[in-house]
Amino acid sequence: MAAAIQPVRGMNDILPDVTPTWQWVERTAQAVFAAYGYRELRMPLVERTELFSRSIGEVTDIVEKEMYSFTDRNGDRLSLRPEATASCVRAAISNGLIHNQQQRLWYAGPMFRYERPQKGRYRQFHQVGAEALGFAGPDVDAELILMSARLWQALGLQDLQLELNSLGTPASRRDYRALLVEYFMAHRDALDEDSVRRLEQNPLRILDSKNPEMRALIAAAPVITDHLDAESAVHFEQLKAALDAAGVSYRVNPRLVRGLDYYSRTVFEWLTDRLGAQAAVCSGGRYDGLVEQLGGRPTPAIGWALGMERLVELVLDGAPAARVAHAYLVPVGDAAQAAALAMAETLRDHVPGLRLQTHCGGGSLKAAMKKADRSGATLALILGDDELAAGQVRVKPLRGDGEQAALDPAQLRGQLAALVGAEQA
Ligand code: ATP
Ligand code: MG
C-alpha cells in the first residue's frame, strides 16, 4: 500500500457532520446582511503581495511572518490573502465601486496565515466580513456593530462581550506614539524581544502583545483615549451614545489596538470566554486612510470580520440537527433495480423538499435495510418484483411504531408530502 498523503498542517477538512452548522451560520449571516442592505462581493484568493504589505503594514505579524507568498511563472510576487479588507478596497477601486458612491458590502471565504496551529487558530481559516465604504460615521459604525449583534442573537449566542476603543487620527496617534515610546524606553529592560523590535517601528503594537509577562507593564502604559484629537473624541462619544440608545452593552478597552496598521478611530472586538486563548470571535474597525493609501480617492470606511471556525465552535450546541433523508429506497431484484432510479426522480419531481436516498450497489435485502436504518431516514421504501408488478411500493417505518403498508403512487406521494410538511411546520 502506498503511504497516505498527509493534509497540510493547520488546514482542515470540514466534514459532513459539521457542514450543516456551517451552512446554517452562513445562511443566517446572509439574511442579516440582506436586512441591512449589504450586498455580496466575491474576490480572488490571490492578490499581489504588495497589496498586503502596503495596507496591513510591513511591521505586522501578518506581513512579517504569516503570509503564503510566492512568485508565479511570470515573475509576479503574489500572496494567498491573509484577510479580505485590503482585497475588498482593491476591488472597490479597480471596479469603480466607490466613484461618487457609497457601498455596503459583505464577503465570505478562506484566508491563509502561517500561524502556529492550535484550537481556534489555523493556517487556512474562514471569515465572513462586512465593509461600509464611503461613510464617515459614527452612525455607520453603530450600524455595523448592531448588525453583528443581530447575528449573534439570530445564532442564539448571548454571551459575547463587546470591547471598543478609538485610535484617533494618524496625527493624534503620532503624539500618543511619542508618549508611548518614552514610557517603554523608561522600562526597556522589561520588554520582550518582539516588543524591543516594535519599539522603534510600531510601538502601538506592543499593546497587542499576547505575552503574559508583558501584561503589567502594558496595563500601566499611557492610555490612548486620553490623547484623542477633539473630532475623534466626539466621534467616539457619538458611537457610544448610539450603542447606548440601541441597548448594546460594551466595555471601553483603551489597550485594544488590533493587529493591522490601517485602523483609525473606532476599533472593536467581540470576545468569548468559552474558547480559551482564542477569545476574539469578530473584530473590526474604521480605516479612513486605507482607500487613499491603496491609490483611490480619500474615502472613509469601516468593517469587521468574524472567524467562522470559532463561531461554529460556539454555536455547535444550539445549531439545528443535520438533515437526514426522509426516505431510503431499497430496490430488490434486477427489474426493481432498473426501475428504482427513475422512480426516485419522479418522487423528487412530485414532492418538493423531499430528501430521498436510493440504495446503490445491490446486495441482500437484509444488508440494504441495515443501511436504510443507519441513514437516519424515517421510512424505507421497498420495491421488489411483487410491488413492481402491482404498481406499488412497500413502506416500512424505521422510527417509532407504525405498520408496514403497500401503497400505490398517489398514496406514497401523499405520505411523503406529509412527512416533509410536518418537518416544515
Ligand atoms: P487574533 O487576535 O485571535 O489573532 P486577529 O486580530 O489576528 O485575531 P483579525 O485579523 O481581525 O484577527 O480577523 C478577524 C477574526 O478572524 C478574528 O476575530 C478571529 O475570529 C478570526 N481569525 C483570525 N486569525 C485566525 C486564525 N489563524 N484561525 C482561525 N480564526 C482566525
Ligand atoms: Mg492574529
Short mmCIF file of C-alpha atoms and ligand atoms in Angstrom, two decimals:
data_model
loop_
_atom_site.label_atom_id
_atom_site.label_comp_id
_atom_site.label_asym_id
_atom_site.label_seq_id
_atom_site.Cartn_x
_atom_site.Cartn_y
_atom_site.Cartn_z
CA MET A 1 0.00 0.00 0.00
CA ALA A 2 1.28 3.46 -0.83
CA ALA A 3 1.85 5.85 2.06
CA ALA A 4 -1.15 8.08 2.71
CA ILE A 5 -0.68 11.70 1.71
CA GLN A 6 -0.84 13.94 4.74
CA PRO A 7 -3.01 17.05 4.86
CA VAL A 8 -1.21 20.39 5.16
CA ARG A 9 -0.65 21.36 8.79
CA GLY A 10 -3.23 23.85 10.03
CA MET A 11 -5.54 23.27 7.05
CA ASN A 12 -8.66 21.30 7.85
CA ASP A 13 -11.34 19.38 6.05
CA ILE A 14 -14.77 20.46 7.17
CA LEU A 15 -16.62 17.19 7.49
CA PRO A 16 -20.27 16.39 6.68
CA ASP A 17 -21.17 16.19 10.39
CA VAL A 18 -20.45 19.89 10.81
CA THR A 19 -21.16 21.34 7.37
CA PRO A 20 -24.87 21.70 8.27
CA THR A 21 -23.82 24.03 11.09
CA TRP A 22 -21.54 25.98 8.73
CA GLN A 23 -24.40 26.30 6.24
CA TRP A 24 -26.79 27.44 8.94
CA VAL A 25 -24.37 30.12 10.16
CA GLU A 26 -23.75 31.23 6.56
CA ARG A 27 -27.47 31.39 5.75
CA THR A 28 -28.18 33.29 8.95
CA ALA A 29 -25.42 35.80 8.20
CA GLN A 30 -26.72 36.28 4.65
CA ALA A 31 -30.21 37.01 5.95
CA VAL A 32 -28.84 39.54 8.45
CA PHE A 33 -26.74 41.26 5.75
CA ALA A 34 -29.79 41.48 3.49
CA ALA A 35 -31.78 43.05 6.32
CA TYR A 36 -29.29 45.97 6.37
CA GLY A 37 -28.82 46.36 2.62
CA TYR A 38 -25.33 44.81 2.42
CA ARG A 39 -24.51 43.07 -0.88
CA GLU A 40 -22.05 40.26 -1.52
CA LEU A 41 -18.66 40.80 -3.15
CA ARG A 42 -16.57 37.78 -4.26
CA MET A 43 -12.83 38.32 -4.56
CA PRO A 44 -9.85 36.24 -5.72
CA LEU A 45 -7.93 34.23 -3.12
CA VAL A 46 -4.65 35.52 -4.57
CA GLU A 47 -3.51 39.14 -4.76
CA ARG A 48 -0.27 40.97 -5.37
CA THR A 49 1.89 40.75 -2.23
CA GLU A 50 2.28 44.50 -2.33
CA LEU A 51 -1.45 44.95 -1.63
CA PHE A 52 -1.00 43.43 1.82
CA SER A 53 2.38 44.94 2.70
CA ARG A 54 1.05 48.39 1.80
CA SER A 55 -2.24 48.03 3.68
CA ILE A 56 -1.78 45.72 6.65
CA GLY A 57 1.69 47.16 7.31
CA GLU A 58 5.27 45.93 6.89
CA VAL A 59 5.85 45.61 10.63
CA THR A 60 2.88 43.42 11.49
CA ASP A 61 2.91 39.73 12.35
CA ILE A 62 0.85 39.00 9.27
CA VAL A 63 3.17 40.62 6.73
CA GLU A 64 6.41 39.86 8.54
CA LYS A 65 5.94 36.16 9.05
CA GLU A 66 2.50 34.80 8.26
CA MET A 67 1.90 35.24 4.54
CA TYR A 68 1.91 32.49 1.96
CA SER A 69 3.81 34.32 -0.74
CA PHE A 70 5.26 33.02 -3.99
CA THR A 71 6.48 34.11 -7.38
CA ASP A 72 4.32 32.92 -10.27
CA ARG A 73 5.61 31.79 -13.67
CA ASN A 74 5.50 35.34 -14.88
CA GLY A 75 7.76 36.51 -12.05
CA ASP A 76 4.97 38.35 -10.18
CA ARG A 77 5.07 38.37 -6.38
CA LEU A 78 1.72 37.04 -5.19
CA SER A 79 0.21 36.04 -1.83
CA LEU A 80 -2.73 33.99 -0.64
CA ARG A 81 -4.94 36.53 1.08
CA PRO A 82 -4.46 36.67 4.87
CA GLU A 83 -7.62 38.78 5.22
CA ALA A 84 -10.08 40.42 2.86
CA THR A 85 -10.42 44.09 3.73
CA ALA A 86 -7.43 45.01 1.58
CA SER A 87 -8.80 42.93 -1.30
CA CYS A 88 -12.22 44.50 -0.87
CA VAL A 89 -10.77 48.01 -1.08
CA ARG A 90 -8.63 46.99 -4.04
CA ALA A 91 -11.72 45.55 -5.76
CA ALA A 92 -13.77 48.66 -5.00
CA ILE A 93 -11.07 50.86 -6.53
CA SER A 94 -10.35 48.67 -9.55
CA ASN A 95 -14.06 48.34 -10.40
CA GLY A 96 -15.01 51.95 -9.76
CA LEU A 97 -17.42 50.93 -6.98
CA ILE A 98 -16.64 53.94 -4.81
CA HIS A 99 -16.53 56.51 -7.54
CA ASN A 100 -19.09 59.02 -6.18
CA GLN A 101 -20.89 56.15 -4.49
CA GLN A 102 -21.14 54.51 -1.14
CA GLN A 103 -21.04 50.74 -0.80
CA ARG A 104 -22.29 48.33 1.81
CA LEU A 105 -20.61 45.01 1.08
CA TRP A 106 -20.10 41.58 2.61
CA TYR A 107 -17.91 38.62 1.73
CA ALA A 108 -17.18 35.10 2.96
CA GLY A 109 -14.33 32.72 2.30
CA PRO A 110 -10.99 31.20 3.26
CA MET A 111 -7.98 33.22 4.49
CA PHE A 112 -4.41 31.98 4.91
CA ARG A 113 -1.89 32.78 7.64
CA TYR A 114 1.20 30.81 8.59
CA GLU A 115 0.48 30.82 12.32
CA ARG A 116 1.15 28.17 14.95
CA PRO A 117 -1.90 25.91 14.62
CA GLN A 118 -3.90 25.30 17.81
CA LYS A 119 -7.57 25.10 18.73
CA GLY A 120 -9.31 28.08 17.13
CA ARG A 121 -6.20 29.13 15.18
CA TYR A 122 -5.46 27.57 11.81
CA ARG A 123 -3.44 28.25 8.67
CA GLN A 124 -6.46 28.12 6.43
CA PHE A 125 -9.44 29.60 8.22
CA HIS A 126 -12.67 31.23 7.12
CA GLN A 127 -14.04 34.69 7.63
CA VAL A 128 -17.34 36.34 6.98
CA GLY A 129 -16.99 40.09 6.84
CA ALA A 130 -18.84 43.32 6.18
CA GLU A 131 -17.45 46.63 4.91
CA ALA A 132 -19.11 50.05 4.54
CA LEU A 133 -17.16 52.25 2.11
CA GLY A 134 -17.72 55.99 1.78
CA PHE A 135 -19.26 56.55 5.22
CA ALA A 136 -17.59 58.81 7.77
CA GLY A 137 -19.73 57.59 10.67
CA PRO A 138 -20.29 57.32 13.63
CA ASP A 139 -23.81 56.24 12.60
CA VAL A 140 -22.46 53.59 10.25
CA ASP A 141 -20.03 52.42 12.95
CA ALA A 142 -23.05 51.78 15.14
CA GLU A 143 -24.93 50.13 12.26
CA LEU A 144 -22.12 47.65 11.68
CA ILE A 145 -21.92 46.79 15.36
CA LEU A 146 -25.72 46.41 15.61
CA MET A 147 -25.64 44.16 12.56
CA SER A 148 -23.11 41.89 14.26
CA ALA A 149 -25.17 41.92 17.47
CA ARG A 150 -28.25 40.88 15.48
CA LEU A 151 -26.29 38.00 14.01
CA TRP A 152 -25.28 36.72 17.48
CA GLN A 153 -28.92 36.95 18.52
CA ALA A 154 -30.08 35.03 15.45
CA LEU A 155 -27.50 32.34 16.22
CA GLY A 156 -28.64 32.10 19.84
CA LEU A 157 -25.37 33.47 21.28
CA GLN A 158 -25.96 35.52 24.39
CA ASP A 159 -22.55 35.63 26.00
CA LEU A 160 -20.36 37.61 23.60
CA GLN A 161 -18.74 40.73 25.07
CA LEU A 162 -18.14 43.84 23.00
CA GLU A 163 -14.93 45.82 23.55
CA LEU A 164 -14.49 49.23 21.99
CA ASN A 165 -11.69 51.72 21.58
CA SER A 166 -10.75 54.70 19.48
CA LEU A 167 -7.32 55.04 17.91
CA GLY A 168 -7.82 58.67 16.86
CA THR A 169 -6.34 60.05 13.65
CA PRO A 170 -2.84 59.43 12.32
CA ALA A 171 -1.85 62.85 13.67
CA SER A 172 -3.19 62.32 17.19
CA ARG A 173 -1.71 58.84 17.15
CA ARG A 174 1.73 60.29 16.43
CA ASP A 175 1.56 62.34 19.63
CA TYR A 176 0.38 59.36 21.63
CA ARG A 177 3.04 57.21 20.00
CA ALA A 178 5.75 59.57 21.24
CA LEU A 179 4.42 59.26 24.79
CA LEU A 180 4.29 55.52 24.49
CA VAL A 181 7.86 55.28 23.21
CA GLU A 182 9.01 57.44 26.12
CA TYR A 183 7.21 55.16 28.57
CA PHE A 184 8.53 51.90 27.12
CA MET A 185 12.06 53.33 26.78
CA ALA A 186 11.97 54.01 30.51
CA HIS A 187 11.15 50.31 31.03
CA ARG A 188 13.32 48.89 28.31
CA ASP A 189 14.67 46.06 30.47
CA ALA A 190 11.17 44.67 30.97
CA LEU A 191 10.40 44.39 27.24
CA ASP A 192 10.44 41.06 25.45
CA GLU A 193 12.32 40.58 22.18
CA ASP A 194 9.31 41.28 19.95
CA SER A 195 8.50 44.44 21.83
CA VAL A 196 12.04 45.79 21.61
CA ARG A 197 11.82 45.46 17.86
CA ARG A 198 8.34 47.03 17.78
CA LEU A 199 9.51 49.93 19.94
CA GLU A 200 11.25 51.53 17.01
CA GLN A 201 8.94 50.62 14.19
CA ASN A 202 5.47 50.27 15.62
CA PRO A 203 5.22 50.83 19.38
CA LEU A 204 1.41 50.67 19.49
CA ARG A 205 1.63 47.03 18.53
CA ILE A 206 3.35 46.35 21.87
CA LEU A 207 -0.07 46.92 23.47
CA ASP A 208 -1.36 43.97 21.43
CA SER A 209 1.31 41.63 22.83
CA LYS A 210 -0.05 38.28 23.98
CA ASN A 211 2.97 37.63 26.25
CA PRO A 212 1.64 37.33 29.85
CA GLU A 213 4.95 38.65 31.20
CA MET A 214 4.31 41.95 29.47
CA ARG A 215 0.83 42.35 30.92
CA ALA A 216 1.62 44.51 33.97
CA LEU A 217 3.86 46.84 32.01
CA ILE A 218 1.21 47.29 29.32
CA ALA A 219 -1.51 47.88 31.91
CA ALA A 220 0.41 50.85 33.33
CA ALA A 221 1.16 52.45 29.93
CA PRO A 222 -0.38 55.79 28.89
CA VAL A 223 -3.91 55.36 27.60
CA ILE A 224 -4.80 56.32 24.02
CA THR A 225 -8.32 57.54 24.81
CA ASP A 226 -6.74 60.27 26.98
CA HIS A 227 -4.92 61.61 23.92
CA LEU A 228 -7.54 61.71 21.19
CA ASP A 229 -7.97 64.72 18.92
CA ALA A 230 -11.21 66.63 19.50
CA GLU A 231 -13.03 65.26 16.46
CA SER A 232 -12.17 61.66 17.19
CA ALA A 233 -13.29 62.15 20.77
CA VAL A 234 -16.68 63.44 19.57
CA HIS A 235 -16.95 60.58 17.07
CA PHE A 236 -16.29 58.09 19.87
CA GLU A 237 -18.85 59.72 22.19
CA GLN A 238 -21.48 59.65 19.44
CA LEU A 239 -20.83 55.99 18.72
CA LYS A 240 -21.18 55.12 22.40
CA ALA A 241 -24.41 57.16 22.61
CA ALA A 242 -25.83 55.30 19.58
CA LEU A 243 -24.99 51.94 21.15
CA ASP A 244 -26.48 53.04 24.48
CA ALA A 245 -29.66 54.12 22.69
CA ALA A 246 -29.89 50.74 20.94
CA GLY A 247 -29.29 48.86 24.19
CA VAL A 248 -25.99 47.27 23.16
CA SER A 249 -23.62 46.93 26.09
CA TYR A 250 -19.87 47.32 25.68
CA ARG A 251 -16.67 47.90 27.60
CA VAL A 252 -14.17 50.56 26.55
CA ASN A 253 -10.75 48.90 26.41
CA PRO A 254 -8.08 51.55 25.81
CA ARG A 255 -5.49 48.82 25.13
CA LEU A 256 -7.38 47.40 22.17
CA VAL A 257 -5.19 48.32 19.18
CA ARG A 258 -5.78 45.47 16.69
CA GLY A 259 -3.05 43.73 14.76
CA LEU A 260 -3.30 45.61 11.47
CA ASP A 261 -1.90 49.06 10.80
CA TYR A 262 -4.69 50.56 8.73
CA TYR A 263 -7.16 51.30 11.51
CA SER A 264 -8.17 54.79 12.64
CA ARG A 265 -10.75 55.95 15.19
CA THR A 266 -13.21 53.14 16.03
CA VAL A 267 -11.89 49.64 16.70
CA PHE A 268 -13.82 46.82 18.36
CA GLU A 269 -13.82 43.13 19.16
CA TRP A 270 -16.47 40.64 20.20
CA LEU A 271 -14.97 38.28 22.76
CA THR A 272 -15.92 34.98 24.33
CA ASP A 273 -14.56 33.23 27.41
CA ARG A 274 -15.58 29.83 26.05
CA LEU A 275 -12.68 29.29 23.60
CA GLY A 276 -9.62 29.63 25.82
CA ALA A 277 -6.87 31.82 24.45
CA GLN A 278 -8.62 32.33 21.09
CA ALA A 279 -11.10 34.78 22.55
CA ALA A 280 -11.84 37.06 19.58
CA VAL A 281 -14.80 35.88 17.52
CA CYS A 282 -15.21 39.05 15.47
CA SER A 283 -13.03 42.11 15.08
CA GLY A 284 -13.21 45.29 13.14
CA GLY A 285 -12.59 48.96 12.87
CA ARG A 286 -12.54 52.11 10.87
CA TYR A 287 -9.86 52.55 8.19
CA ASP A 288 -10.32 56.07 6.87
CA GLY A 289 -6.87 56.26 5.27
CA LEU A 290 -6.76 52.92 3.51
CA VAL A 291 -8.53 53.68 0.24
CA GLU A 292 -6.19 56.58 -0.41
CA GLN A 293 -3.19 54.54 0.67
CA LEU A 294 -4.13 51.97 -1.99
CA GLY A 295 -4.42 54.55 -4.75
CA GLY A 296 -8.09 55.55 -4.52
CA ARG A 297 -9.56 58.92 -3.64
CA PRO A 298 -9.80 59.67 0.08
CA THR A 299 -12.79 57.60 1.26
CA PRO A 300 -13.75 56.92 4.88
CA ALA A 301 -14.65 53.30 5.59
CA ILE A 302 -15.19 50.73 8.31
CA GLY A 303 -15.68 46.98 8.52
CA TRP A 304 -15.49 43.82 10.57
CA ALA A 305 -14.68 40.18 10.06
CA LEU A 306 -15.72 37.16 12.07
CA GLY A 307 -13.86 33.85 12.34
CA MET A 308 -16.12 31.02 11.19
CA GLU A 309 -14.18 28.23 12.95
CA ARG A 310 -14.53 29.99 16.31
CA LEU A 311 -18.16 30.95 15.72
CA VAL A 312 -19.14 27.44 14.61
CA GLU A 313 -17.46 26.03 17.72
CA LEU A 314 -19.61 28.35 19.85
CA VAL A 315 -22.93 27.62 18.17
CA LEU A 316 -22.44 23.87 17.72
CA ASP A 317 -24.74 23.07 20.66
CA GLY A 318 -27.60 25.27 19.56
CA ALA A 319 -27.42 24.52 15.82
CA PRO A 320 -30.22 22.62 14.10
CA ALA A 321 -29.63 18.89 13.70
CA ALA A 322 -28.13 17.60 10.47
CA ARG A 323 -30.88 16.96 7.96
CA VAL A 324 -31.02 13.28 7.20
CA ALA A 325 -33.09 11.72 4.44
CA HIS A 326 -36.86 11.40 4.79
CA ALA A 327 -36.86 8.10 2.95
CA TYR A 328 -34.45 5.40 1.76
CA LEU A 329 -35.43 3.49 -1.35
CA VAL A 330 -34.44 -0.20 -1.49
CA PRO A 331 -34.84 -1.98 -4.83
CA VAL A 332 -34.81 -5.78 -4.59
CA GLY A 333 -34.04 -7.78 -7.72
CA ASP A 334 -32.84 -6.83 -11.18
CA ALA A 335 -36.11 -5.44 -12.51
CA ALA A 336 -36.63 -3.24 -9.45
CA GLN A 337 -33.05 -2.03 -9.63
CA ALA A 338 -33.56 -0.99 -13.21
CA ALA A 339 -36.71 0.93 -12.27
CA ALA A 340 -35.56 2.46 -8.96
CA LEU A 341 -33.57 5.49 -10.10
CA ALA A 342 -36.32 6.64 -12.45
CA MET A 343 -38.90 6.17 -9.71
CA ALA A 344 -36.79 8.21 -7.30
CA GLU A 345 -36.56 11.02 -9.88
CA THR A 346 -40.36 11.04 -10.25
CA LEU A 347 -40.83 11.20 -6.46
CA ARG A 348 -38.41 14.16 -6.20
CA ASP A 349 -40.31 15.86 -9.04
CA HIS A 350 -43.65 15.46 -7.26
CA VAL A 351 -42.71 16.05 -3.63
CA PRO A 352 -40.89 19.38 -3.22
CA GLY A 353 -38.40 19.39 -0.35
CA LEU A 354 -38.17 15.58 -0.29
CA ARG A 355 -34.80 14.16 0.74
CA LEU A 356 -34.64 10.68 -0.75
CA GLN A 357 -31.65 8.35 -0.76
CA THR A 358 -31.57 5.44 -3.18
CA HIS A 359 -29.77 2.26 -2.20
CA CYS A 360 -26.95 1.66 -4.66
CA GLY A 361 -24.71 -1.36 -5.09
CA GLY A 362 -27.18 -4.24 -4.74
CA GLY A 363 -26.57 -6.88 -2.04
CA SER A 364 -29.08 -8.67 0.18
CA LEU A 365 -32.31 -7.10 1.41
CA LYS A 366 -31.04 -7.52 4.97
CA ALA A 367 -27.85 -5.55 4.27
CA ALA A 368 -29.79 -2.88 2.41
CA MET A 369 -32.25 -2.50 5.32
CA LYS A 370 -29.32 -2.10 7.71
CA LYS A 371 -28.04 0.77 5.57
CA ALA A 372 -31.53 2.24 5.40
CA ASP A 373 -31.66 2.26 9.18
CA ARG A 374 -28.18 3.74 9.52
CA SER A 375 -29.03 6.53 7.06
CA GLY A 376 -31.33 8.01 9.71
CA ALA A 377 -34.27 8.04 7.28
CA THR A 378 -37.80 7.91 8.66
CA LEU A 379 -39.14 5.49 6.06
CA ALA A 380 -37.78 2.64 3.99
CA LEU A 381 -39.41 2.29 0.57
CA ILE A 382 -39.07 -1.29 -0.63
CA LEU A 383 -39.50 -2.08 -4.29
CA GLY A 384 -39.48 -5.83 -5.12
CA ASP A 385 -40.81 -7.87 -8.01
CA ASP A 386 -44.28 -8.18 -6.42
CA GLU A 387 -44.54 -4.45 -5.76
CA LEU A 388 -43.30 -3.68 -9.23
CA ALA A 389 -45.95 -5.94 -10.76
CA ALA A 390 -48.71 -4.39 -8.63
CA GLY A 391 -47.50 -0.84 -9.32
CA GLN A 392 -46.95 -0.31 -5.59
CA VAL A 393 -44.18 0.37 -3.08
CA ARG A 394 -43.92 -1.22 0.37
CA VAL A 395 -43.40 1.44 3.02
CA LYS A 396 -41.72 0.41 6.27
CA PRO A 397 -41.42 2.92 9.11
CA LEU A 398 -37.88 2.88 10.50
CA ARG A 399 -38.51 5.08 13.56
CA GLY A 400 -41.24 4.77 16.16
CA ASP A 401 -44.04 2.28 15.67
CA GLY A 402 -46.30 2.19 12.65
CA GLU A 403 -47.28 -0.57 10.31
CA GLN A 404 -45.79 -1.62 7.01
CA ALA A 405 -48.11 -0.96 4.09
CA ALA A 406 -48.14 -1.39 0.33
CA LEU A 407 -49.06 1.97 -1.20
CA ASP A 408 -49.88 3.00 -4.73
CA PRO A 409 -48.03 6.01 -6.16
CA ALA A 410 -50.58 8.67 -5.15
CA GLN A 411 -50.74 7.37 -1.57
CA LEU A 412 -46.97 7.22 -1.39
CA ARG A 413 -46.59 10.80 -2.57
CA GLY A 414 -49.23 11.86 -0.05
CA GLN A 415 -47.37 10.20 2.81
CA LEU A 416 -44.00 11.66 1.77
CA ALA A 417 -45.51 15.13 1.31
CA ALA A 418 -46.99 14.88 4.81
CA LEU A 419 -43.56 13.94 6.18
CA VAL A 420 -41.90 16.94 4.50
CA GLY A 421 -44.76 19.22 5.58
CA ALA A 422 -44.59 18.10 9.22
CA GLU A 423 -40.92 18.99 9.29
CA GLN A 424 -41.52 22.46 7.89
CA ALA A 425 -44.46 23.22 10.20
P1 ATP B 1 -6.26 37.04 16.96
O1 ATP B 1 -6.06 38.15 17.93
O2 ATP B 1 -7.07 35.91 17.53
O3 ATP B 1 -5.01 36.60 16.29
P2 ATP B 1 -6.73 38.81 14.75
O4 ATP B 1 -6.74 40.12 15.43
O5 ATP B 1 -5.50 38.35 14.07
O6 ATP B 1 -7.20 37.66 15.80
P3 ATP B 1 -8.40 39.53 12.50
O7 ATP B 1 -7.29 39.59 11.56
O8 ATP B 1 -9.05 40.78 12.91
O9 ATP B 1 -7.98 38.68 13.80
O10 ATP B 1 -9.51 38.53 11.96
C1 ATP B 1 -10.89 38.57 12.36
C2 ATP B 1 -11.31 37.28 13.03
O11 ATP B 1 -10.84 36.15 12.30
C3 ATP B 1 -10.74 37.07 14.41
O12 ATP B 1 -11.52 37.74 15.37
C4 ATP B 1 -10.81 35.57 14.58
O13 ATP B 1 -12.11 35.17 14.99
C5 ATP B 1 -10.57 35.08 13.18
N1 ATP B 1 -9.18 34.61 13.00
C6 ATP B 1 -8.07 35.35 12.82
N2 ATP B 1 -6.98 34.58 12.64
C7 ATP B 1 -7.43 33.30 12.69
C8 ATP B 1 -6.80 32.02 12.56
N3 ATP B 1 -5.50 31.89 12.31
N4 ATP B 1 -7.57 30.90 12.68
C9 ATP B 1 -8.90 30.99 12.92
N5 ATP B 1 -9.55 32.17 13.05
C10 ATP B 1 -8.83 33.31 12.93
MG MG B 2 -3.87 37.29 14.71
#
